PDB file of C-alpha atoms and ligand atoms in Angstrom:
ATOM      1  CA  MET Z   1     112.988  88.832 102.142  1.00  0.00           C
ATOM      2  CA  ARG Z   2     111.444  91.257  99.699  1.00  0.00           C
ATOM      3  CA  VAL Z   3     110.654  94.516 101.546  1.00  0.00           C
ATOM      4  CA  GLY Z   4     108.513  97.450 100.271  1.00  0.00           C
ATOM      5  CA  ILE Z   5     109.734 100.626 101.906  1.00  0.00           C
ATOM      6  CA  PHE Z   6     106.794 103.188 101.858  1.00  0.00           C
ATOM      7  CA  GLY Z   7     107.572 106.551 103.369  1.00  0.00           C
ATOM      8  CA  GLY Z   8     105.343 109.556 103.993  1.00  0.00           C
ATOM      9  CA  THR Z   9     104.058 112.051 106.215  1.00  0.00           C
ATOM     10  CA  PHE Z  10     100.724 109.798 107.048  1.00  0.00           C
ATOM     11  CA  ASP Z  11      99.133 112.980 108.480  1.00  0.00           C
ATOM     12  CA  PRO Z  12      96.766 110.815 108.710  1.00  0.00           C
ATOM     13  CA  ILE Z  13      97.105 107.543 106.927  1.00  0.00           C
ATOM     14  CA  HIS Z  14      94.313 106.855 104.806  1.00  0.00           C
ATOM     15  CA  CYS Z  15      92.890 104.164 102.569  1.00  0.00           C
ATOM     16  CA  GLY Z  16      94.808 105.454  99.475  1.00  0.00           C
ATOM     17  CA  HIS Z  17      97.918 104.569 101.274  1.00  0.00           C
ATOM     18  CA  LEU Z  18      96.602 101.135 102.008  1.00  0.00           C
ATOM     19  CA  VAL Z  19      95.611 100.246  98.755  1.00  0.00           C
ATOM     20  CA  LEU Z  20      98.925 101.520  97.324  1.00  0.00           C
ATOM     21  CA  ALA Z  21     100.806  99.303  99.947  1.00  0.00           C
ATOM     22  CA  GLU Z  22      98.435  96.176  99.265  1.00  0.00           C
ATOM     23  CA  GLN Z  23      98.601  96.678  95.264  1.00  0.00           C
ATOM     24  CA  CYS Z  24     102.401  97.012  95.648  1.00  0.00           C
ATOM     25  CA  ARG Z  25     102.826  93.945  98.062  1.00  0.00           C
ATOM     26  CA  GLU Z  26     100.645  91.627  95.692  1.00  0.00           C
ATOM     27  CA  GLN Z  27     102.120  92.723  92.179  1.00  0.00           C
ATOM     28  CA  CYS Z  28     105.912  93.003  93.206  1.00  0.00           C
ATOM     29  CA  GLU Z  29     105.372  89.731  95.282  1.00  0.00           C
ATOM     30  CA  LEU Z  30     106.644  91.434  98.481  1.00  0.00           C
ATOM     31  CA  ASP Z  31     106.984  89.648 102.039  1.00  0.00           C
ATOM     32  CA  GLU Z  32     106.386  92.900 103.977  1.00  0.00           C
ATOM     33  CA  VAL Z  33     105.567  96.724 103.366  1.00  0.00           C
ATOM     34  CA  TRP Z  34     106.894  98.917 105.982  1.00  0.00           C
ATOM     35  CA  PHE Z  35     105.334 102.103 106.567  1.00  0.00           C
ATOM     36  CA  VAL Z  36     108.015 104.749 107.158  1.00  0.00           C
ATOM     37  CA  PRO Z  37     106.620 107.800 108.964  1.00  0.00           C
ATOM     38  CA  ALA Z  38     108.744 110.938 108.317  1.00  0.00           C
ATOM     39  CA  ALA Z  39     110.118 113.313 111.004  1.00  0.00           C
ATOM     40  CA  LEU Z  40     110.526 116.358 108.685  1.00  0.00           C
ATOM     41  CA  PRO Z  41     109.785 115.554 105.286  1.00  0.00           C
ATOM     42  CA  PRO Z  42     112.277 117.928 103.188  1.00  0.00           C
ATOM     43  CA  HIS Z  43     109.647 119.435 101.447  1.00  0.00           C
ATOM     44  CA  LYS Z  44     107.241 120.047 104.077  1.00  0.00           C
ATOM     45  CA  LEU Z  45     109.820 121.639 106.573  1.00  0.00           C
ATOM     46  CA  ASN Z  46     107.743 124.776 107.372  1.00  0.00           C
ATOM     47  CA  ALA Z  47     104.493 122.863 107.880  1.00  0.00           C
ATOM     48  CA  SER Z  48     102.725 121.921 110.902  1.00  0.00           C
ATOM     49  CA  ILE Z  49     102.687 118.147 111.313  1.00  0.00           C
ATOM     50  CA  THR Z  50     100.894 116.074 113.849  1.00  0.00           C
ATOM     51  CA  SER Z  51     103.352 114.755 116.611  1.00  0.00           C
ATOM     52  CA  ALA Z  52     105.012 111.455 115.546  1.00  0.00           C
ATOM     53  CA  LYS Z  53     103.725 109.406 118.490  1.00  0.00           C
ATOM     54  CA  THR Z  54      99.930 110.193 116.837  1.00  0.00           C
ATOM     55  CA  ARG Z  55     101.003 109.564 113.413  1.00  0.00           C
ATOM     56  CA  CYS Z  56     102.442 106.125 114.458  1.00  0.00           C
ATOM     57  CA  GLU Z  57      99.593 105.039 116.609  1.00  0.00           C
ATOM     58  CA  MET Z  58      97.233 105.909 113.729  1.00  0.00           C
ATOM     59  CA  ILE Z  59      99.497 103.794 111.390  1.00  0.00           C
ATOM     60  CA  GLU Z  60      99.245 100.692 113.641  1.00  0.00           C
ATOM     61  CA  LEU Z  61      95.586 100.942 113.967  1.00  0.00           C
ATOM     62  CA  ALA Z  62      95.458 100.725 110.167  1.00  0.00           C
ATOM     63  CA  ILE Z  63      97.716  98.034 109.413  1.00  0.00           C
ATOM     64  CA  ALA Z  64      96.824  96.176 112.510  1.00  0.00           C
ATOM     65  CA  GLY Z  65      95.456  92.499 111.082  1.00  0.00           C
ATOM     66  CA  ASN Z  66      97.621  92.483 108.001  1.00  0.00           C
ATOM     67  CA  PRO Z  67     100.768  90.419 108.903  1.00  0.00           C
ATOM     68  CA  ALA Z  68     102.546  91.765 106.025  1.00  0.00           C
ATOM     69  CA  PHE Z  69     102.521  95.430 107.098  1.00  0.00           C
ATOM     70  CA  ARG Z  70     104.854  96.860 109.654  1.00  0.00           C
ATOM     71  CA  LEU Z  71     105.565 100.177 110.996  1.00  0.00           C
ATOM     72  CA  SER Z  72     109.045 101.262 110.787  1.00  0.00           C
ATOM     73  CA  THR Z  73     110.447 104.217 112.962  1.00  0.00           C
ATOM     74  CA  ILE Z  74     113.509 104.347 111.467  1.00  0.00           C
ATOM     75  CA  GLU Z  75     113.388 108.131 110.380  1.00  0.00           C
ATOM     76  CA  LEU Z  76     111.811 109.059 113.672  1.00  0.00           C
ATOM     77  CA  ASP Z  77     114.514 107.565 115.325  1.00  0.00           C
ATOM     78  CA  ARG Z  78     117.097 109.707 114.092  1.00  0.00           C
ATOM     79  CA  SER Z  79     117.485 113.772 114.300  1.00  0.00           C
ATOM     80  CA  GLY Z  80     117.061 115.718 111.254  1.00  0.00           C
ATOM     81  CA  PRO Z  81     115.267 115.799 107.991  1.00  0.00           C
ATOM     82  CA  SER Z  82     114.445 112.315 106.383  1.00  0.00           C
ATOM     83  CA  PHE Z  83     116.324 111.901 103.203  1.00  0.00           C
ATOM     84  CA  THR Z  84     115.386 108.547 101.375  1.00  0.00           C
ATOM     85  CA  VAL Z  85     118.742 107.863 100.608  1.00  0.00           C
ATOM     86  CA  THR Z  86     120.149 108.200 104.357  1.00  0.00           C
ATOM     87  CA  THR Z  87     117.084 105.632 105.193  1.00  0.00           C
ATOM     88  CA  LEU Z  88     117.930 103.209 102.519  1.00  0.00           C
ATOM     89  CA  GLU Z  89     121.614 103.060 103.521  1.00  0.00           C
ATOM     90  CA  GLN Z  90     120.530 102.292 106.942  1.00  0.00           C
ATOM     91  CA  LEU Z  91     118.240  99.594 106.021  1.00  0.00           C
ATOM     92  CA  HIS Z  92     120.854  98.226 103.592  1.00  0.00           C
ATOM     93  CA  THR Z  93     123.429  98.125 106.550  1.00  0.00           C
ATOM     94  CA  ASP Z  94     121.197  96.898 109.340  1.00  0.00           C
ATOM     95  CA  GLN Z  95     118.961  94.322 107.005  1.00  0.00           C
ATOM     96  CA  ALA Z  96     121.738  93.132 104.529  1.00  0.00           C
ATOM     97  CA  SER Z  97     119.615  90.357 103.669  1.00  0.00           C
ATOM     98  CA  HIS Z  98     116.619  91.963 102.579  1.00  0.00           C
ATOM     99  CA  GLU Z  99     116.035  93.297  99.142  1.00  0.00           C
ATOM    100  CA  LEU Z 100     114.611  96.701  99.188  1.00  0.00           C
ATOM    101  CA  PHE Z 101     111.797  98.248  97.137  1.00  0.00           C
ATOM    102  CA  LEU Z 102     110.906 101.848  97.326  1.00  0.00           C
ATOM    103  CA  LEU Z 103     107.200 102.602  96.904  1.00  0.00           C
ATOM    104  CA  ILE Z 104     106.459 106.087  95.257  1.00  0.00           C
ATOM    105  CA  GLY Z 105     103.399 107.665  93.800  1.00  0.00           C
ATOM    106  CA  ALA Z 106     104.093 107.574  89.993  1.00  0.00           C
ATOM    107  CA  ASP Z 107     103.705 111.616  90.063  1.00  0.00           C
ATOM    108  CA  SER Z 108     106.542 111.747  92.313  1.00  0.00           C
ATOM    109  CA  LEU Z 109     108.920 109.799  89.858  1.00  0.00           C
ATOM    110  CA  LYS Z 110     109.339 112.995  87.924  1.00  0.00           C
ATOM    111  CA  ASP Z 111     111.060 114.554  90.819  1.00  0.00           C
ATOM    112  CA  LEU Z 112     113.315 111.852  91.375  1.00  0.00           C
ATOM    113  CA  PRO Z 113     116.359 113.495  89.951  1.00  0.00           C
ATOM    114  CA  LEU Z 114     115.879 116.143  92.289  1.00  0.00           C
ATOM    115  CA  TRP Z 115     116.124 113.877  95.351  1.00  0.00           C
ATOM    116  CA  ARG Z 116     119.495 113.558  97.167  1.00  0.00           C
ATOM    117  CA  GLU Z 117     121.677 110.891  95.398  1.00  0.00           C
ATOM    118  CA  PRO Z 118     119.114 109.515  92.806  1.00  0.00           C
ATOM    119  CA  SER Z 119     121.632 107.044  91.335  1.00  0.00           C
ATOM    120  CA  ARG Z 120     122.596 105.652  94.686  1.00  0.00           C
ATOM    121  CA  ILE Z 121     118.826 105.230  95.604  1.00  0.00           C
ATOM    122  CA  LEU Z 122     118.361 103.189  92.653  1.00  0.00           C
ATOM    123  CA  GLN Z 123     121.632 101.229  93.771  1.00  0.00           C
ATOM    124  CA  LEU Z 124     120.051 100.412  97.241  1.00  0.00           C
ATOM    125  CA  ALA Z 125     116.595  99.748  95.985  1.00  0.00           C
ATOM    126  CA  THR Z 126     114.107  98.918  92.920  1.00  0.00           C
ATOM    127  CA  VAL Z 127     111.870 102.082  92.607  1.00  0.00           C
ATOM    128  CA  VAL Z 128     108.202 100.892  92.460  1.00  0.00           C
ATOM    129  CA  ALA Z 129     106.252 103.602  90.837  1.00  0.00           C
ATOM    130  CA  VAL Z 130     102.704 103.523  91.373  1.00  0.00           C
ATOM    131  CA  ASN Z 131     100.406 104.603  88.923  1.00  0.00           C
ATOM    132  CA  ARG Z 132      97.025 105.835  90.138  1.00  0.00           C
ATOM    133  CA  GLY Z 133      94.107 105.235  87.829  1.00  0.00           C
ATOM    134  CA  ASP Z 134      95.065 106.259  84.343  1.00  0.00           C
ATOM    135  CA  ARG Z 135      97.214 109.077  84.982  1.00  0.00           C
ATOM    136  CA  PRO Z 136      99.737 109.459  82.300  1.00  0.00           C
ATOM    137  CA  LEU Z 137     103.433 108.163  83.520  1.00  0.00           C
ATOM    138  CA  PRO Z 138     106.374 110.701  83.517  1.00  0.00           C
ATOM    139  CA  ASP Z 139     108.533 110.466  80.627  1.00  0.00           C
ATOM    140  CA  ARG Z 140     111.443 107.768  81.271  1.00  0.00           C
ATOM    141  CA  MET Z 141     113.882 109.515  78.422  1.00  0.00           C
ATOM    142  CA  GLU Z 142     114.131 112.229  80.767  1.00  0.00           C
ATOM    143  CA  LEU Z 143     114.833 110.196  83.934  1.00  0.00           C
ATOM    144  CA  ARG Z 144     117.324 108.307  81.850  1.00  0.00           C
ATOM    145  CA  ALA Z 145     119.203 111.666  80.406  1.00  0.00           C
ATOM    146  CA  VAL Z 146     119.322 113.045  84.067  1.00  0.00           C
ATOM    147  CA  ILE Z 147     120.087 109.712  86.187  1.00  0.00           C
ATOM    148  CA  GLY Z 148     121.421 107.164  83.850  1.00  0.00           C
ATOM    149  CA  PRO Z 149     120.587 103.698  82.047  1.00  0.00           C
ATOM    150  CA  GLU Z 150     119.900 102.102  85.508  1.00  0.00           C
ATOM    151  CA  VAL Z 151     116.410 103.769  85.099  1.00  0.00           C
ATOM    152  CA  ASP Z 152     115.206 100.911  83.023  1.00  0.00           C
ATOM    153  CA  GLN Z 153     116.256  98.086  85.098  1.00  0.00           C
ATOM    154  CA  ARG Z 154     115.495  99.641  88.600  1.00  0.00           C
ATOM    155  CA  ILE Z 155     112.317 101.515  88.056  1.00  0.00           C
ATOM    156  CA  VAL Z 156     109.109  99.266  87.809  1.00  0.00           C
ATOM    157  CA  THR Z 157     105.632 100.029  87.569  1.00  0.00           C
ATOM    158  CA  VAL Z 158     102.469  99.056  89.727  1.00  0.00           C
ATOM    159  CA  ASN Z 159      98.823  99.986  88.508  1.00  0.00           C
ATOM    160  CA  MET Z 160      96.386 100.778  91.224  1.00  0.00           C
ATOM    161  CA  PRO Z 161      92.620 101.730  90.889  1.00  0.00           C
ATOM    162  CA  GLY Z 162      92.868 105.839  91.252  1.00  0.00           C
ATOM    163  CA  ILE Z 163      91.704 106.389  94.840  1.00  0.00           C
ATOM    164  CA  ASP Z 164      91.283 110.502  95.092  1.00  0.00           C
ATOM    165  CA  ILE Z 165      92.159 110.841  98.750  1.00  0.00           C
ATOM    166  CA  SER Z 166      94.505 112.896 100.293  1.00  0.00           C
ATOM    167  CA  ALA Z 167      95.585 113.587 104.111  1.00  0.00           C
ATOM    168  CA  THR Z 168      95.006 117.149 103.479  1.00  0.00           C
ATOM    169  CA  ASP Z 169      91.434 116.527 102.038  1.00  0.00           C
ATOM    170  CA  ILE Z 170      90.763 114.145 105.462  1.00  0.00           C
ATOM    171  CA  ARG Z 171      91.920 117.189 107.797  1.00  0.00           C
ATOM    172  CA  GLY Z 172      89.765 119.551 105.695  1.00  0.00           C
ATOM    173  CA  ARG Z 173      86.535 117.335 106.239  1.00  0.00           C
ATOM    174  CA  VAL Z 174      87.187 116.703 110.099  1.00  0.00           C
ATOM    175  CA  GLN Z 175      87.810 120.385 110.353  1.00  0.00           C
ATOM    176  CA  ALA Z 176      84.399 121.003 108.542  1.00  0.00           C
ATOM    177  CA  ARG Z 177      82.568 118.333 110.681  1.00  0.00           C
ATOM    178  CA  ARG Z 178      82.128 116.314 107.423  1.00  0.00           C
ATOM    179  CA  SER Z 179      82.371 112.385 107.169  1.00  0.00           C
ATOM    180  CA  ILE Z 180      85.266 110.348 106.706  1.00  0.00           C
ATOM    181  CA  ARG Z 181      83.971 107.199 107.059  1.00  0.00           C
ATOM    182  CA  TYR Z 182      85.463 104.551 104.549  1.00  0.00           C
ATOM    183  CA  LEU Z 183      88.200 107.043 103.653  1.00  0.00           C
ATOM    184  CA  VAL Z 184      90.323 106.179 106.534  1.00  0.00           C
ATOM    185  CA  PRO Z 185      90.275 102.686 108.383  1.00  0.00           C
ATOM    186  CA  ARG Z 186      87.426 102.636 111.130  1.00  0.00           C
ATOM    187  CA  GLY Z 187      90.224 102.619 113.981  1.00  0.00           C
ATOM    188  CA  VAL Z 188      91.712 105.523 112.439  1.00  0.00           C
ATOM    189  CA  GLU Z 189      88.327 107.258 112.304  1.00  0.00           C
ATOM    190  CA  MET Z 190      87.527 106.518 115.914  1.00  0.00           C
ATOM    191  CA  TYR Z 191      90.949 107.750 116.883  1.00  0.00           C
ATOM    192  CA  LEU Z 192      90.476 110.937 115.623  1.00  0.00           C
ATOM    193  CA  GLN Z 193      87.322 111.393 117.054  1.00  0.00           C
ATOM    194  CA  GLU Z 194      88.073 110.227 120.246  1.00  0.00           C
ATOM    195  CA  ARG Z 195      90.930 113.093 120.590  1.00  0.00           C
ATOM    196  CA  GLY Z 196      89.162 115.718 118.677  1.00  0.00           C
ATOM    197  CA  LEU Z 197      92.167 115.638 116.182  1.00  0.00           C
ATOM    198  CA  PHE Z 198      91.992 118.080 113.074  1.00  0.00           C
ATOM    199  CA  ARG Z 199      88.836 119.761 114.522  1.00  0.00           C
ATOM    200  CA  THR Z 200      90.671 123.210 114.549  1.00  0.00           C
ATOM    201  CA  ARG Z 201      93.245 124.260 112.012  1.00  0.00           C
ATOM    202  CA  ASP Z 202      96.050 123.808 114.889  1.00  0.00           C
ATOM    203  CA  SER Z 203      94.669 120.827 116.505  1.00  0.00           C
ATOM    204  CA  GLY Z 204      97.165 118.210 115.317  1.00  0.00           C
ATOM    205  CA  VAL Z 205     100.313 120.263 115.549  1.00  0.00           C
ATOM    206  CA  SER Z 206     103.350 118.848 116.344  1.00  0.00           C
ATOM    207  CA  GLU Z 207     104.510 118.694 119.983  1.00  0.00           C
TER     208      GLU Z 207
HETATM  209  P1  ATP V 301      98.985 115.411 102.180  1.00  0.00           P
HETATM  210  O1  ATP V 301      97.942 115.644 101.519  1.00  0.00           O
HETATM  211  O2  ATP V 301      99.381 116.015 103.638  1.00  0.00           O
HETATM  212  O3  ATP V 301     100.302 115.993 101.328  1.00  0.00           O
HETATM  213  P2  ATP V 301      99.277 112.630 101.282  1.00  0.00           P
HETATM  214  O4  ATP V 301      97.654 112.119 101.469  1.00  0.00           O
HETATM  215  O5  ATP V 301      99.399 112.940  99.790  1.00  0.00           O
HETATM  216  O6  ATP V 301      99.333 113.807 102.088  1.00  0.00           O
HETATM  217  P3  ATP V 301     101.640 111.493 102.164  1.00  0.00           P
HETATM  218  O7  ATP V 301     101.712 110.960 103.536  1.00  0.00           O
HETATM  219  O8  ATP V 301     102.291 112.944 101.728  1.00  0.00           O
HETATM  220  O9  ATP V 301      99.995 111.677 101.994  1.00  0.00           O
HETATM  221  O10 ATP V 301     101.843 110.450 100.915  1.00  0.00           O
HETATM  222  C1  ATP V 301     102.740 109.351 100.844  1.00  0.00           C
HETATM  223  C2  ATP V 301     102.908 108.638  99.905  1.00  0.00           C
HETATM  224  O11 ATP V 301     101.345 108.054  99.843  1.00  0.00           O
HETATM  225  C3  ATP V 301     102.943 109.604  98.427  1.00  0.00           C
HETATM  226  O12 ATP V 301     103.837 108.736  97.885  1.00  0.00           O
HETATM  227  C4  ATP V 301     101.757 109.849  97.658  1.00  0.00           C
HETATM  228  O13 ATP V 301     101.893 109.854  96.392  1.00  0.00           O
HETATM  229  C5  ATP V 301     100.982 108.401  98.087  1.00  0.00           C
HETATM  230  N1  ATP V 301      99.553 108.847  98.212  1.00  0.00           N
HETATM  231  C6  ATP V 301      98.873 109.804  98.945  1.00  0.00           C
HETATM  232  N2  ATP V 301      97.561 109.506  98.915  1.00  0.00           N
HETATM  233  C7  ATP V 301      97.344 108.542  97.871  1.00  0.00           C
HETATM  234  C8  ATP V 301      96.381 108.100  97.402  1.00  0.00           C
HETATM  235  N3  ATP V 301      95.057 108.474  97.422  1.00  0.00           N
HETATM  236  N4  ATP V 301      96.398 107.097  96.385  1.00  0.00           N
HETATM  237  C9  ATP V 301      97.556 106.424  96.172  1.00  0.00           C
HETATM  238  N5  ATP V 301      98.697 106.943  96.856  1.00  0.00           N
HETATM  239  C10 ATP V 301      98.807 108.025  97.426  1.00  0.00           C
END
């Protein structure tokens, strides 16, 4: 089975994430896309993040009805920061028959050499760099120089329409009592409304 692994904070999940996942599913002929919320993203260690349970519930609401989309709690079920290479190693061991595709925004591609064990990541998964709109792609020469020639075989590009939404923007809109309709799935919008999440700066903070 061809499985796309899509990691993020998902605080909250929004339509940009869903379009990315769907475009990768279609263009890379994936059987499934697994949404993998991070426990403690290494680059957000000091930030306040909404509880894992709440982020998972919002993901479940967002992906309901799409049989190709799944929630994976692999990073929440282990302690410590979520390094991508550790997650891929674990999936590779547990699901040996799956072919893994790591979905990342093309803008994150330039940071790949700074991630833990980038060469091992490319051995474990094909990296799918998602180009949003017509933003320029990072220079592969540089990646090749730092990581090695495997960059050419193990990184593919997918294009998606640019959807200029971020979770930060969603939280800001909720706090400012502005509409988030159509920016997040209806179920997520209702969930946030019912629980009053993100209404104040600290409302979504982790338990
Ligand atoms: P925040 O604003 O809190 O940093 P975010 O909206 O960027 O959050 P993350 O959970 O950090 O969301 O992102 C997970 C992945 O989704 C990243 O690879 C990021 O590039 C991608 N992503 C985020 N927003 C979009 C979008 N609007 N379109 C396509 N991809 C997106």
